[in-house]
């Protein structure tokens, strides 16, 4: 009986569990759903917390940056305050000086029976001393070593017959005696030269179709002997060189700017590397018939971004960043038969240094034209019927005057640009030759220097008589006499034609280069004998011996082809 009861109880339990099993399943499913919902809510809350944490971090970083900016501003304000304090100290010192000067003046006015001149000198000395002391005490040192104040070099010209000297310094300081022979059979001579914009080297052009670069040696240490200089670089274009020009912002310490351009016969414009002598770029010039021709003159504009090339009745403009064809053309005359415009070959050009965009162009047809490059390159003025073909034009440093020289003429003409067409004066020099004899103007605008065909250097003190608007108005209303001015200083430096002379941009030194084409004169007539300085009044003038013929041939064929550097002031 007990076993049966156990079985019955077991069945009852099973039946009970079967009855309650769906409820248990329901509770389990409900619990699992709740767990899933709970997990999702936890994940969402965690995402929100992460976003909040990232935002808080960003806010903290922003606050840190703001703090740093605030510190920088505070430091800048402190520096400004220090500078203001220094300026206040300076002002107070200057006020003290002024009060002391007034006190001294009052004392001198109170004194009777004393000469005014020495007292005034004493006052000036005392005031100058006071200002110097205060300036030394309150001087603000520059923040960097790059701060530099440009000062014009001081030239010391003397009333002597030559620049050659041995005491206190040896002049010329440098020359090329050993590199250029005096043999007339070689027939090589310097046609011209130009300083580099930074003043470290000289670019020369010679009759052998070569362009040479001579570096300026250190002449401050060696003062007792002449230094022999040799070319550091030589490039050959293969044809006769018409013109050449440095890049206006050339700096020898920056190889990317150390370039120059040249124009040669039957060749395009070449841009040369001044370090290695290789061609960096070429610019092709075309005439009015689209045929490749060589320009007779080239020049950079003031910012160095464009190249201007002068041809026959045409000026072409190139962008230096786009080698090849020109970007613009300017016809100087409408047609070949037209009487308007500037006709002929544009042989020289120069830009006005006042950044007004004016371009002066000289023509071999005896005319000068002024173009406005800021206004479609229009011709704003033209001067015709000059004495000869123009071979050089140059503006004064202030941009108010234009100087020009022509072939077969003995003078350099000065024009007033503010009242265009007025010839102010002519600086006389012996220059009746077809050879180019260039001139130069000092950076301060005080001196003009030029060579001549006799081997002399001519120095002129420039007479800028028209400066104020009132004087300009008087010039318009009356006739000004045209003056011929002789050189203030004249020095003999060579035995041959001085083809080029120029001032150094920073130091009181100049260079000269000389030479001309010579011919072998084997047949001697009376005219040749006179030119060779043979005394025709001597007893032996009718019969010339062989030894005398050799001397005559040597004197007639002698050529002094030399590049020399001269010091004309303290360095």
CSV table of C-alpha atoms in Angstrom, one decimal, residues 2 49 78 137 141 252 272 303 309 339 471 512 520 537:
chain,number,residue,atom,x,y,z
A,2,UNK,CA,2.8,2.4,0.6
A,49,UNK,CA,28.1,59.0,-21.3
A,78,UNK,CA,54.0,93.5,-21.7
A,137,UNK,CA,71.3,106.1,-23.0
A,141,UNK,CA,68.6,97.7,-29.8
A,252,UNK,CA,74.8,86.1,-55.0
A,272,UNK,CA,72.0,82.4,-68.0
A,303,UNK,CA,59.8,94.2,-60.1
A,309,UNK,CA,62.8,93.7,-75.8
A,339,UNK,CA,54.9,109.5,-90.0
A,471,UNK,CA,60.2,127.1,-60.5
A,512,UNK,CA,86.4,101.4,-66.0
A,520,UNK,CA,97.0,96.8,-89.1
A,537,UNK,CA,109.3,119.1,-89.0
